[in-house]
Coordinates of C-alpha atoms and ligand atoms in Angstrom, one line a residue:
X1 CA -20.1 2.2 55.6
X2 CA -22.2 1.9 52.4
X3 CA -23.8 5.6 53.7
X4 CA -20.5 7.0 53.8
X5 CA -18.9 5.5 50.1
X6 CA -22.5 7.1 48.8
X7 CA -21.3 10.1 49.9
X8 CA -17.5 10.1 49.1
X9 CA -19.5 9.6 45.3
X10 CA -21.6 12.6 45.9
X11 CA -19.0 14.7 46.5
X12 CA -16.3 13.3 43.8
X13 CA -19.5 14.4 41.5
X14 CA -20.0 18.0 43.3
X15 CA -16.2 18.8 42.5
X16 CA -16.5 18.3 38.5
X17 CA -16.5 21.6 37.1
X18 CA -19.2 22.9 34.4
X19 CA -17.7 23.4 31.1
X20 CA -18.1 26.8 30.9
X21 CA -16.0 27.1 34.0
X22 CA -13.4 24.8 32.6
X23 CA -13.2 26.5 29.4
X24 CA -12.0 29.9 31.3
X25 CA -9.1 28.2 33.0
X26 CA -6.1 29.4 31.6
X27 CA -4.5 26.6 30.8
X28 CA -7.7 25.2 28.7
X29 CA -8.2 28.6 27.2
X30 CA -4.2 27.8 26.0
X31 CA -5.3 25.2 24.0
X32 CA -7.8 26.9 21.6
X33 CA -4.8 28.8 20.0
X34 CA -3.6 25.6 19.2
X35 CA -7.2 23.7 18.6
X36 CA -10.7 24.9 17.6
X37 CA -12.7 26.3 20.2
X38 CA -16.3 24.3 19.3
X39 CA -13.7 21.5 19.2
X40 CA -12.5 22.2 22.3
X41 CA -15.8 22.1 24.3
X42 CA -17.4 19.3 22.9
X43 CA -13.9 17.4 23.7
X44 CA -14.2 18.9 27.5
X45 CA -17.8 17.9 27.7
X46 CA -17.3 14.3 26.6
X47 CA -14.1 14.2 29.0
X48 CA -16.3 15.1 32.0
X49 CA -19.1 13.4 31.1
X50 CA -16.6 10.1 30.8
X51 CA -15.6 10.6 34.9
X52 CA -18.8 11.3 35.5
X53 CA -19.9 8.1 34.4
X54 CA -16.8 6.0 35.7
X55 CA -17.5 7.5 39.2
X56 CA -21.0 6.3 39.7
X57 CA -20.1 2.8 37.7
X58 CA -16.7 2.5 39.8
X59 CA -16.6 2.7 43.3
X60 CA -12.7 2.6 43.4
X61 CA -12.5 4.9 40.6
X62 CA -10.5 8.5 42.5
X63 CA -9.5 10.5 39.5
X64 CA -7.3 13.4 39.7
X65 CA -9.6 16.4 39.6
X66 CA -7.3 19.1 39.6
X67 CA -7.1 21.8 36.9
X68 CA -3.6 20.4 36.2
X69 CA -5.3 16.8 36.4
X70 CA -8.0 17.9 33.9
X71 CA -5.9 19.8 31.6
X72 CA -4.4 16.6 31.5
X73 CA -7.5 14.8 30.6
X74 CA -8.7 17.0 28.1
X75 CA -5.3 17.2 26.3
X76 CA -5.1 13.9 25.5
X77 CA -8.6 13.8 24.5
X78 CA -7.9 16.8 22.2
X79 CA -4.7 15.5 20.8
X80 CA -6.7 12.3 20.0
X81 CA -9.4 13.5 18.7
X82 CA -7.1 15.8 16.1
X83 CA -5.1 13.3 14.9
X84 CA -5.5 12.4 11.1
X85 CA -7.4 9.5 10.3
X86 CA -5.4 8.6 7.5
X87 CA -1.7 8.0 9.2
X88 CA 1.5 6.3 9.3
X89 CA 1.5 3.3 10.8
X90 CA 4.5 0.6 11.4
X91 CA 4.0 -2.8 9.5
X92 CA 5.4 -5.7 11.5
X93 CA 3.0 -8.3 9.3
X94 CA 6.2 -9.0 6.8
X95 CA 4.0 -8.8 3.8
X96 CA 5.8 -6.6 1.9
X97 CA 3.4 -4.8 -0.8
X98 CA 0.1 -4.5 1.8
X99 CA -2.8 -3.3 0.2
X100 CA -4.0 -2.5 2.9
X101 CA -1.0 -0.3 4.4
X102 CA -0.6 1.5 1.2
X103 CA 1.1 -0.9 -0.6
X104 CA 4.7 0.0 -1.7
X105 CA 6.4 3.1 0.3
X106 CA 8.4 5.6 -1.2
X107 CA 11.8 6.1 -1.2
X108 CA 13.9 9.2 0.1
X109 CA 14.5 10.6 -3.6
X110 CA 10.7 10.1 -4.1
X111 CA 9.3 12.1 -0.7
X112 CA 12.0 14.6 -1.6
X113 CA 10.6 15.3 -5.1
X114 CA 7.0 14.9 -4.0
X115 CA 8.4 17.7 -1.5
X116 CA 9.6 20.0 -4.1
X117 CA 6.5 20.0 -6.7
X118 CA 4.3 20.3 -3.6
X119 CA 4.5 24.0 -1.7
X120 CA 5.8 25.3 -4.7
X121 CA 4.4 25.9 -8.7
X122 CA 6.4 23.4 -11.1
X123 CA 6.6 23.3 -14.8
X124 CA 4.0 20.4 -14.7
X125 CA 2.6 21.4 -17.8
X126 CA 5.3 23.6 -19.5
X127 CA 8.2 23.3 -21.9
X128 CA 11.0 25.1 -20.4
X129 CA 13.1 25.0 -23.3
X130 CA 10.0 26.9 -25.7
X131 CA 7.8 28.2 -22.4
X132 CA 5.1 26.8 -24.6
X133 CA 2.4 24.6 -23.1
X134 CA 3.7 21.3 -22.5
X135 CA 3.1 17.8 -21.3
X136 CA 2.9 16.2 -18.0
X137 CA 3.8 13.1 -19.4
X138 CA 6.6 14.4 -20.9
X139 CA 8.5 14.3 -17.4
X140 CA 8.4 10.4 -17.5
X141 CA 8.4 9.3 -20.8
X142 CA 12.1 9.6 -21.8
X143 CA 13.5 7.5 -18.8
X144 CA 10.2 5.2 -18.9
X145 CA 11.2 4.3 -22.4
X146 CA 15.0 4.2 -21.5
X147 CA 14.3 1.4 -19.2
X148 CA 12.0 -0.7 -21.0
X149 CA 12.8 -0.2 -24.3
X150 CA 9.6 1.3 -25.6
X151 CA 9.1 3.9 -28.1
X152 CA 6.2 5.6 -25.9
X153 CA 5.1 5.7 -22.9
X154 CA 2.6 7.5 -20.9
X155 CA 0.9 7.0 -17.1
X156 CA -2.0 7.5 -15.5
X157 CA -4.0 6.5 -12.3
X158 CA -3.4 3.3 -12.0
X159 CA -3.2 -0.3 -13.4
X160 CA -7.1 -0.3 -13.6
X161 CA -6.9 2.8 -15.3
X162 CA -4.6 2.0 -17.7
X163 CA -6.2 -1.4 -18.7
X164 CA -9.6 0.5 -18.7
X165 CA -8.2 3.4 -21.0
X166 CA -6.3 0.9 -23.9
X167 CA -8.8 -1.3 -24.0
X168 CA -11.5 1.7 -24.4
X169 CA -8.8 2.9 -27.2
X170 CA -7.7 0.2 -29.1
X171 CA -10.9 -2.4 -28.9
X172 CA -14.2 0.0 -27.8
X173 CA -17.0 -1.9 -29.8
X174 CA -15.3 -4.6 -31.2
X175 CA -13.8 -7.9 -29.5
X176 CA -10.7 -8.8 -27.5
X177 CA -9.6 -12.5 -27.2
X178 CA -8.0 -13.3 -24.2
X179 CA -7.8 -16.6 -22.6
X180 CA -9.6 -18.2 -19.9
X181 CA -6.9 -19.1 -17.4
X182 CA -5.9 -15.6 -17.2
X183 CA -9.5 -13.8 -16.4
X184 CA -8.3 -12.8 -13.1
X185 CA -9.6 -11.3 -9.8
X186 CA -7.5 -8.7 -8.6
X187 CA -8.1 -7.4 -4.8
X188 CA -11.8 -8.2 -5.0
X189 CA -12.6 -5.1 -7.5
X190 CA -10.9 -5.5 -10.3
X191 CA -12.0 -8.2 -12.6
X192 CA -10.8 -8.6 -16.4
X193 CA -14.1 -9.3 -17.4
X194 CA -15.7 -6.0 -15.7
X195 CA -13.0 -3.8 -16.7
X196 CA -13.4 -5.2 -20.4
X197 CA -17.1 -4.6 -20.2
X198 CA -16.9 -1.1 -18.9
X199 CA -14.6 -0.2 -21.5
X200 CA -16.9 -1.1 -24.4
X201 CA -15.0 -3.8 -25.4
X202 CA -16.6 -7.6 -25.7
X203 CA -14.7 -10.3 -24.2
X204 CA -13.8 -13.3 -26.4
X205 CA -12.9 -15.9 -23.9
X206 CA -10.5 -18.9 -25.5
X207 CA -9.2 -21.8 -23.8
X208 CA -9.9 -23.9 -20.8
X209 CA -9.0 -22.4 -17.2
X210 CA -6.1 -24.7 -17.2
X211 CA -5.2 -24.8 -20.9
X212 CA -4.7 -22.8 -23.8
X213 CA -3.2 -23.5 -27.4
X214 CA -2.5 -21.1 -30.1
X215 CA -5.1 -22.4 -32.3
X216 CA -7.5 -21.2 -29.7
X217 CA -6.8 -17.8 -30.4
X218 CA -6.1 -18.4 -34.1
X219 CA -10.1 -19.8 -34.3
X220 CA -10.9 -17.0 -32.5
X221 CA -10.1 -14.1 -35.2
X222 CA -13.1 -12.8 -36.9
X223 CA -13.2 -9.4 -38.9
X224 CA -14.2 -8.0 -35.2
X225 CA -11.3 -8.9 -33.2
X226 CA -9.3 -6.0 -32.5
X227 CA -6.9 -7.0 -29.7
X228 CA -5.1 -9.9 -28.8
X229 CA -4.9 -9.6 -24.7
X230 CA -3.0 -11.4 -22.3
X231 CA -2.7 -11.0 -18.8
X232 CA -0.3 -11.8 -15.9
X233 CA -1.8 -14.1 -13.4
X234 CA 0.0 -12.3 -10.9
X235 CA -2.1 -13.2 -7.9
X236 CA -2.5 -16.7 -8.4
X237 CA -0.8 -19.6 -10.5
X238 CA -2.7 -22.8 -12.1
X239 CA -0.3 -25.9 -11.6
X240 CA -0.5 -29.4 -12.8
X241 CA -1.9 -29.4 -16.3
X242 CA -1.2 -26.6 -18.2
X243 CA -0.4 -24.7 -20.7
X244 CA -0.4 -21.1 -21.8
X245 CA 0.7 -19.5 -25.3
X246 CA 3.9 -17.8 -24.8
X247 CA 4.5 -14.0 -25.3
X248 CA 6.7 -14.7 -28.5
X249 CA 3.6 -16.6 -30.3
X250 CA 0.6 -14.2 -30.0
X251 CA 3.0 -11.7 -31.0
X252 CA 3.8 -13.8 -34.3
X253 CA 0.1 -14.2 -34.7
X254 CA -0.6 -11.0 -33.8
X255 CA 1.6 -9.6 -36.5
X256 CA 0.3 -11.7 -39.0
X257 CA -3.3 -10.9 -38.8
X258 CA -2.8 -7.8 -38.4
X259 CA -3.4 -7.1 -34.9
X260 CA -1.9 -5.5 -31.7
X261 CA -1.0 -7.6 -28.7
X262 CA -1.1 -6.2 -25.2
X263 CA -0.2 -7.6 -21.8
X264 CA -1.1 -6.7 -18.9
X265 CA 1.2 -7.0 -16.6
X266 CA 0.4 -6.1 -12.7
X267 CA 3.4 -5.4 -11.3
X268 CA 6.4 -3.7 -13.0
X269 CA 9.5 -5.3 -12.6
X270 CA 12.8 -4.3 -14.3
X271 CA 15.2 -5.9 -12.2
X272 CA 16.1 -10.0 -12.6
X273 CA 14.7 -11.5 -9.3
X274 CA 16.8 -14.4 -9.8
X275 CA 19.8 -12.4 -9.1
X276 CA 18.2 -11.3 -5.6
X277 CA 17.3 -15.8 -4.7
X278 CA 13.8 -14.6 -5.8
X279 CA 11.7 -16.7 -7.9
X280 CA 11.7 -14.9 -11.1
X281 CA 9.0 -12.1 -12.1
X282 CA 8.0 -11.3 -16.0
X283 CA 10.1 -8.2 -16.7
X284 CA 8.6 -5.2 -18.6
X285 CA 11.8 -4.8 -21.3
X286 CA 11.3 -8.5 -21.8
X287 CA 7.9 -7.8 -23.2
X288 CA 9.1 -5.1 -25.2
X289 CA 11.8 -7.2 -26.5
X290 CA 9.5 -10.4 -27.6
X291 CA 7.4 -7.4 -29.5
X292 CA 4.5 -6.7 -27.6
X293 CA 2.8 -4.0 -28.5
X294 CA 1.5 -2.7 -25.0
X295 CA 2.3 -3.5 -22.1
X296 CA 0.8 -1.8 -18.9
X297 CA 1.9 -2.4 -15.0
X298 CA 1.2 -0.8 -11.2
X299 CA 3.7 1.9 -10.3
X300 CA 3.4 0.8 -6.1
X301 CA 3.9 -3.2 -6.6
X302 CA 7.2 -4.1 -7.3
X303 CA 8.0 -0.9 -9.0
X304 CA 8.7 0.0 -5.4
X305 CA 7.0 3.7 -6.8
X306 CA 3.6 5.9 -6.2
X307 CA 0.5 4.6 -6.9
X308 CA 0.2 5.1 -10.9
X309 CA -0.6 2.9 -14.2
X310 CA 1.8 3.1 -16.8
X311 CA 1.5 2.0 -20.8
X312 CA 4.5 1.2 -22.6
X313 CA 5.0 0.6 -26.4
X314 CA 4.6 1.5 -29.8
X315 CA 4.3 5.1 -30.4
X316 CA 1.4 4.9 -32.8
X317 CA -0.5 3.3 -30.1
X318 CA 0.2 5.3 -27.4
X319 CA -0.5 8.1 -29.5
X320 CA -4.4 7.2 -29.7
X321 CA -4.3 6.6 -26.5
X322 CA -3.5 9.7 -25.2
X323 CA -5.9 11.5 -27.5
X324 CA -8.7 9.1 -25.7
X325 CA -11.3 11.9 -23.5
X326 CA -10.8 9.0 -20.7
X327 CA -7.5 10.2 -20.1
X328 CA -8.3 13.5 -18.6
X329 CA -10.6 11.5 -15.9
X330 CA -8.0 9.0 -15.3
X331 CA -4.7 11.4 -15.3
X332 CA -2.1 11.4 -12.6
X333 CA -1.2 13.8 -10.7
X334 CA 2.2 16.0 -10.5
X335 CA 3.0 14.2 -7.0
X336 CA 2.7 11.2 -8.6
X337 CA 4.7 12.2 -11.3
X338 CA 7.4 13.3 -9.3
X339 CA 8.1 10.3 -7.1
X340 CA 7.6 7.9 -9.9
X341 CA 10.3 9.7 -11.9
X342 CA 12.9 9.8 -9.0
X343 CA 12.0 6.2 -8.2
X344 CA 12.8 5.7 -12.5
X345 CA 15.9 7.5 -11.7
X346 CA 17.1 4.8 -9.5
X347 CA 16.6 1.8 -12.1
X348 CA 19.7 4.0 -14.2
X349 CA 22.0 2.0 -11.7
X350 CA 20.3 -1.7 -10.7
X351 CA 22.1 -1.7 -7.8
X352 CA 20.9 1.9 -6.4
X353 CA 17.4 0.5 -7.2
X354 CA 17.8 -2.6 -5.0
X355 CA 19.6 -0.4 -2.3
X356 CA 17.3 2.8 -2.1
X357 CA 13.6 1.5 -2.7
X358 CA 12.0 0.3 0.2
X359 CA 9.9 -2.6 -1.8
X360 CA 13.2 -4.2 -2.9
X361 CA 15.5 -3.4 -0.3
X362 CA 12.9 -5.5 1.5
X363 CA 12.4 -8.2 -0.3
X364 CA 16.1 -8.7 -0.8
X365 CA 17.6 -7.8 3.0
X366 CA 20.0 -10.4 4.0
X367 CA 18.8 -12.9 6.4
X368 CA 21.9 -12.0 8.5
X369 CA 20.8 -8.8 8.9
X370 CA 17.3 -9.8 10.5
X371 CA 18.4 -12.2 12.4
X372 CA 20.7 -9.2 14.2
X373 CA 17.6 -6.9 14.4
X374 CA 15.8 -9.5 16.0
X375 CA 18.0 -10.4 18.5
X376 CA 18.5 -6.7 19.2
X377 CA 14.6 -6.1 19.1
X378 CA 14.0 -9.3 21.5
X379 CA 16.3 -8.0 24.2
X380 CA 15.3 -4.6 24.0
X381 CA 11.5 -5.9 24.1
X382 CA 12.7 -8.3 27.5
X383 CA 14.5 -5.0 28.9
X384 CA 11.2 -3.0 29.2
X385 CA 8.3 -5.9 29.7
X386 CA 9.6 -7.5 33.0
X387 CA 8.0 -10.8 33.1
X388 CA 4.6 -9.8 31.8
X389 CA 5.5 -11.0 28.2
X390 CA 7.8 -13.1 26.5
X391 CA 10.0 -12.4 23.3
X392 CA 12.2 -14.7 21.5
X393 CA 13.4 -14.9 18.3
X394 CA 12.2 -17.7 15.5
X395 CA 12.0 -18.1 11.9
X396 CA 9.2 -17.4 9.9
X397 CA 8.0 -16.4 6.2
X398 CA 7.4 -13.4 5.1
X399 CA 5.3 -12.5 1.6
X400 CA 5.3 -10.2 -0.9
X401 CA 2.2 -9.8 -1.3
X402 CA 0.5 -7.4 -3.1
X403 CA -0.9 -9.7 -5.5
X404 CA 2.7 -10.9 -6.6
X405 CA 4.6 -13.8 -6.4
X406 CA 2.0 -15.9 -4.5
X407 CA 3.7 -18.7 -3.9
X408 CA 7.0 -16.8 -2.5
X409 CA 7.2 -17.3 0.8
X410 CA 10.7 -16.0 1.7
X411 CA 12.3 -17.1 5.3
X412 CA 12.9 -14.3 8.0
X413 CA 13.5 -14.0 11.3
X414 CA 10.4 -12.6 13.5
X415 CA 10.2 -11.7 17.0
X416 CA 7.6 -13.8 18.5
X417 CA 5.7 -12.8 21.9
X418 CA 3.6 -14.7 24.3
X419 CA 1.8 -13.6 27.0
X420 CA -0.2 -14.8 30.4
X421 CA -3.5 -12.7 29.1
X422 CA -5.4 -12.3 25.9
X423 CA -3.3 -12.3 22.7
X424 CA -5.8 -10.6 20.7
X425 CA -6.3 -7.7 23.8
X426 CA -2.6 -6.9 23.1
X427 CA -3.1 -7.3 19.4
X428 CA -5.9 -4.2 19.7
X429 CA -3.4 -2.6 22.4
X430 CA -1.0 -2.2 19.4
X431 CA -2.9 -1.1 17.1
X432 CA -4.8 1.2 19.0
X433 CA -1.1 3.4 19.4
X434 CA -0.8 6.5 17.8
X435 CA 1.3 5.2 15.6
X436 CA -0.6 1.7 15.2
X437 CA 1.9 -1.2 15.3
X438 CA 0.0 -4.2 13.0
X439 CA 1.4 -7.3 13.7
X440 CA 0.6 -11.2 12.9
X441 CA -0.8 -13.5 15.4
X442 CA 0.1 -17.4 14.9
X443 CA 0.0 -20.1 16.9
X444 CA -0.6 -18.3 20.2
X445 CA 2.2 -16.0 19.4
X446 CA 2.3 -12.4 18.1
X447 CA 4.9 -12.3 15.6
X448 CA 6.8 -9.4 14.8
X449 CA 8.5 -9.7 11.2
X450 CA 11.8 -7.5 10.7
X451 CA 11.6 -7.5 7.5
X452 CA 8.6 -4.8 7.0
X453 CA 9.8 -2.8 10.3
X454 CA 12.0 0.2 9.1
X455 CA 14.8 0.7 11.1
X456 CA 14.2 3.2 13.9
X457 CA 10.8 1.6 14.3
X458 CA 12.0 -0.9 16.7
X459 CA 11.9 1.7 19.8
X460 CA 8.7 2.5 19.1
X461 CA 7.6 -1.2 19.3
X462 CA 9.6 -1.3 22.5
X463 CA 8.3 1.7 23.9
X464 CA 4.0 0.4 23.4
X465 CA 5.2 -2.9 24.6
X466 CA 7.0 -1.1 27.8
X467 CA 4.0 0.6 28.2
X468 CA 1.5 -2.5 27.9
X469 CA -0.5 -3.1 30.9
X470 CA -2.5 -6.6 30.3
X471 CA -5.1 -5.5 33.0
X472 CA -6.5 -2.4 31.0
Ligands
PLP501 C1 -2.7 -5.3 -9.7 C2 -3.1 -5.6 -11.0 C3 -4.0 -4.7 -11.7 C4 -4.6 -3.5 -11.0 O1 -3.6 -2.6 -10.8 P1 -3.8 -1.3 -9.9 O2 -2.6 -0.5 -10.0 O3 -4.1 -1.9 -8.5 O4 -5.0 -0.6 -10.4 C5 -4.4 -5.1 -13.0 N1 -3.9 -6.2 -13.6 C6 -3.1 -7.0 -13.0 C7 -2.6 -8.2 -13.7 C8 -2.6 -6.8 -11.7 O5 -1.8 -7.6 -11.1

């Protein structure tokens, strides 16, 4: 019996071609017109080697051996191994702004504009009306100030970089006063402190973590101070005891000693949250409006735009910074610039904003709405899975995240799966997809949150968990 199964094996191993006779099949000599050739044989020798190995390991194991069976194999190892490693995946976590996942996503005017700049030359750095040199920040600066209210504006990078590039303008060498509940960590590599020190600046820290007065600052001022900085604590919030100088008074005091006040703001917001049942969100005309001299903010939080750093204010100001040799290491590029100003373009009409960028349709999306997709998601989950899994539909929270409104934790409807085998196996399963499906597991439950799923998505979650197998 054994004698025999030994030599089923030996002959299962005998009918493996060599990769040089593979390679001269037709159909595998199809694929190099669409795949590198040295590609191609290294993938054909790992495929074989992989049966190799599973038939001496696996005495069950009877793989399909055929040329149409291998071109099979080798296919899907191909396609596999060509995919990009940077690529779309769906987010079913419900946190809204994911690091992690790229933060926010663009709208359709945004991918259309990045689309138009890209395969073809653009005026990026010309004045169509002279056809002199121009600006790239030109493009922005008109509807950027439009919106907030500033005189100037200009964008680079990203919030880092901007931070980085005022404080190397307006303070390099001399000393910025900011206070201590507000030195904040932001996603583990940005750090007021580091940023400040890397700029040149020196930190004058005032305060205690929990409270701040105005005479703090005020006792602060020496001949060296030459910024007056606050910062949103966007990430995190000190409760209980406290107290922080309002934006109206270090402006005051600003102006009378003679010195500009900046705030850094982390995410931009221009709409009223409070109109949406959010909990309210410093807005960036607000700033403008109490007479802050600076104010900088992240294009992809709750701007809802491309990654990007953006200074608002005074001219004058803006004016040195642009003239700073850090800008050209830190500028954005015309992508950038494009989706940022269609995603501007959108703010013209508040309502088009909250309709047409992903980040606040998101955040605002009725409840009614998800409950529906759930429901629909559930059943169509329940149609395909038989009775190896489970799917109803609960309540849960999902965040904004992005190191904004930490405390937010706004209700949604999820689709919530249990299964016989291991959660986390189909966890991996999901992820594993070509078009990785990242969910959240709770409580012995894989939860599926609505809320970050784009519509369409939904068959595609169906589809991996039709095709879920919890013995592989
Ligand atoms: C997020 C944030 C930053 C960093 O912004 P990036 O665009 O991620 O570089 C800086 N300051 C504050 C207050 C922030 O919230």
């Amino acid at each position: 019996m054994i004698r025999e199964r030994e030599k089923d094996r030996q002959n299962l191993l005998r009918r493996i071609p060599a990769v040089g006779v593979l390679v001269q099949e037709p159909g595998i000599r199809g694929l190099t017109e669409d795949y590198p050739q040295a590609v191609v044989v290294e993938v054909i020798g790992e495929v074989l080697g992989n049966l190799r190995k599973r038939i001496i390991e696996d005495g069950e194991f009877e793989p399909d051996l055929s040329s149409g069976g291998l071109l099979e194999l080798v296919k899907a190892a191909l396609g596999k191994r060509m995919q990009p490693k940077l690529r779309r995946v769906i987010n079913a976590t419900g946190v809204v702004l994911h690091t992690n996942l790229g933060r926010a996503i663009l709208g359709r005017q945004a991918v259309e504009a990045i689309n138009q700049v890209a395969g073809s030359f653009s005026n990026l750095e010309l004045d169509l009306e002279t056809g002199k040199r121009g600006s790239r920040y030109q493009h922005v600066e008109e509807i950027l100030c439009r919106l907030t209210g500033a005189e100037a504006a200009m964008v680079v990078n990203n919030n880092a970089a901007a931070v980085l590039l005022t404080l190397s303008t307006l303070a390099k060498g001399k000393e910025v006063i900011v206070s201590r509940g507000e030195l904040v960590e932001i996603g583990g590599s940005f750090r007021i402190p580091e940023v400040m020190a890397q700029s040149g600046a020196r930190l004058v820290e005032v305060g205690a973590t929990n409270k701040t007065h105005l005479r703090d600052y005020v006792n602060a001022i020496t001949e060296e101070t030459a910024l007056l900085l606050k910062v949103h604590t966007s990430n995190y919030r000190i409760i209980g005891f406290t107290q922080s100088i309002e934006e109206g008074e270090l402006v005051a005091l600003g102006r009378e000693k003679g010195l500009p006040v900046f705030h850094d703001l982390g995410s931009g917001v221009l709409v009223d949250f409070r109109n949406y049942g959010l909990r309210p969100e410093p807005r960036v005309q607000d700033s403008i409006t109490a007479g802050v001299d600076l104010v900088s903010f992240s294009g992809d939080k709750l701007l809802g735009g491309p990654q990007a750093g953006v200074i608002v204010g005074k001219a004058q100001y803006i004016q040195q910074i642009r003239k700073n040799p850090l800008t050209r290491a830190l500028r954005v590029d015309k992508f950038t610039l494009a989706a940022l100003e269609a995603t501007l373009q959108l703010y013209l009409d508040e309502k088009k904003a909250m309709e047409e960028i992903p980040t606040l349709r998101m955040l605002s999306y009725p409840l009614e709405e998800l409950a529906k997709r759930a429901a629909a998601l559930a059943e169509g989950i329940a149609a395909v899975a038989g009775d190896k899994l489970r799917a109803t539909v609960q309540d849960g929270v999902s965040q904004v995240g992005g190191g904004a409104l930490p405390e937010e934790d706004i209700p949604t409807k999820v689709v919530a799966i249990t299964i016989e085998g291991s959660l986390p196996g189909l966890e991996d399963f999901l992820r594993g997809r070509p078009a990785p499906i990242l969910a959240r597991i709770q409580k012995e439950q894989l939860l599926l949150d609505l809320r970050t799923i784009l519509p369409g998505e939904e068959e595609e979650i169906v589809a991996a968990l039709g095709e879920y197998d919890s013995n592989n």
